[in-house]
């Protein structure tokens, strides 16, 4: 039971699946807060599922326990019977009431046992709600007591357990709390943040999530207590939050307010048909004000739920598209508080990097922090080390590597000294031969649309007026082939390291370029395709290319090592499941091409990483590497192993 399967991802954000006794929850998911008293709940849980696709809910075990008639029904018919709902039900423990009323009148073991008795699918430990105003000593005490209770709760419960992560605004305490929760909880529930959300303190929320994130076990589900405004879903998902819960839809409805991903709108201000959703088709927003209070509240609640459900879908689609950063930036454009939160997020680049994909299909500038996304920071950092020792660079006016311009751009002087050119791209100066790489190659910024003086479009001078001053260059040479060679070598070195280039020196290589864009498409070796370039400018080995490259790279570089039990399946082309991973190169990231090998470094397959190395073997369900080429299909028997060091295992 339990166990999280990651199916798709964009950085830390993931589309996954959590099994519960009452069915699976597809994450990211919003669990609407349901009042355990059906007469106080404007939209029944079955309606939530049927009309809005919200298939799981959260309710308060504490309110149920404290209200005798509700308690009686729950003890007799279970929480599902009380709510008249047969989907997954998570229950909360009462810590929120401690926040709201200053006290909670139940012992942790009693409320946990009660949650078990009423058949909660996910029971929550009675934590200490640590306020953002707490002193360090108070916060520490809150974390310690929460930890003690969580340890006891783990002993007492076999079902799914949500363990809150507290710590107030103290990063070390958030980290420690997350580490502790990861040992006891199935669901790691970041708590104590409701005041931050209510006060639009997104930078503080970002810092809380950044502090906790590295300590949150990747195989467990992350919940964020109190995120119910659709404006915050994308933002929270960016940090890998899988579950959201909130009663916002109802609270805002009571205040006469509408929730949209763009922000909150008071109903009384609405004079136009600004929404044409299926609910508004029935009753336009402009008509709601005239309805009786109870009816109006129900309709506002439904509308808010619909907007929440839709935004969850938008977030999920963005994860599939690799466009979550863009979505978050667009949402942040709606409110400076969210922009400030995003600015705090990009200051925590290091937290995002281990899960940051090798590339995405596009890079569009949509906000003021677009140029600070982790993919950019990582590229620029690597560029710095790439340049070192490579000599001086001269400015080159043209960004794309078009054959006609390359033919006129010399790669070396008459004396054989290499000439290094660099383009001034939107990300700053980049060596010409690296400009096809993600995120430079697919970067779409403002200049691409600006025909004014700042445009660099068609900036390559028509004649032979490239600035060659001070260079002794041979005249009338076609530099096309030397450029292809340099570009092939550079892209190989960029991705696979200097050892990979050694094999190419003097080898019978040819490279194809796209006729339309001039971009490199593939490298052939003696006429056989060895590497295929993706749109991200990264060469990826075919089986033939892998046979050439694999022996050159020092073990365990670019490798994922599989359990011998799984080796025959991988060699036959089956995807590599996470539970069969033994170790490998921890510098790989999702989307990287890797050699799948057995512990003796026999090459079994080539594949693309779905999981980050630190997640492999920990997220035990699902695929770790999707195989793209394999031994069996090509009739190649794995070679005899040489003496190898012990394969390293990934550290969490
Ligand atoms: N609901 C909102 N915040 C919290 C929290 O910090 N802990 C618990 N248990 N429930 C909450
Ligand atoms: Zn509507």
GROMACS .gro file of C-alpha atoms and ligand atoms in nm, residues 92-96 99 124-130 164-166 189-194 225-226 245, ligand 1:
model
   36
   92UNK     CA    1  -0.658   1.629   0.954
   93UNK     CA    2  -0.576   1.608   1.319
   94UNK     CA    3  -0.667   1.937   1.483
   95UNK     CA    4  -0.343   2.133   1.459
   96UNK     CA    5  -0.521   2.390   1.248
   99UNK     CA    6  -0.363   2.779   1.515
  124UNK     CA    7  -0.249   1.300   0.998
  125UNK     CA    8  -0.029   1.321   1.306
  126UNK     CA    9  -0.138   1.583   1.558
  127UNK     CA   10   0.144   1.827   1.500
  128UNK     CA   11   0.236   2.154   1.663
  129UNK     CA   12   0.138   2.440   1.436
  130UNK     CA   13   0.446   2.662   1.443
  164UNK     CA   14   0.360   1.753   0.910
  165UNK     CA   15   0.678   1.948   0.848
  166UNK     CA   16   0.704   2.247   1.080
  189UNK     CA   17   0.279   1.770   0.479
  190UNK     CA   18   0.441   2.110   0.493
  191UNK     CA   19   0.247   2.302   0.755
  192UNK     CA   20   0.238   2.625   0.946
  193UNK     CA   21   0.214   2.823   0.622
  194UNK     CA   22  -0.150   2.936   0.627
  225UNK     CA   23  -0.145   2.260   0.396
  226UNK     CA   24  -0.366   2.552   0.306
  245UNK     CA   25  -0.576   2.137   0.028
  653LIG     N1   26  -0.395   2.290   0.820
  653LIG     C1   27  -0.337   2.405   0.784
  653LIG     N2   28  -0.212   2.413   0.835
  653LIG     C2   29  -0.191   2.301   0.904
  653LIG     C3   30  -0.078   2.251   0.979
  653LIG     O1   31   0.027   2.314   0.989
  653LIG     N3   32  -0.094   2.128   1.037
  653LIG     C4   33  -0.210   2.056   1.024
  653LIG     N4   34  -0.218   1.936   1.083
  653LIG     N5   35  -0.315   2.102   0.955
  653LIG     C5   36  -0.306   2.223   0.896
   0.00000   0.00000   0.00000
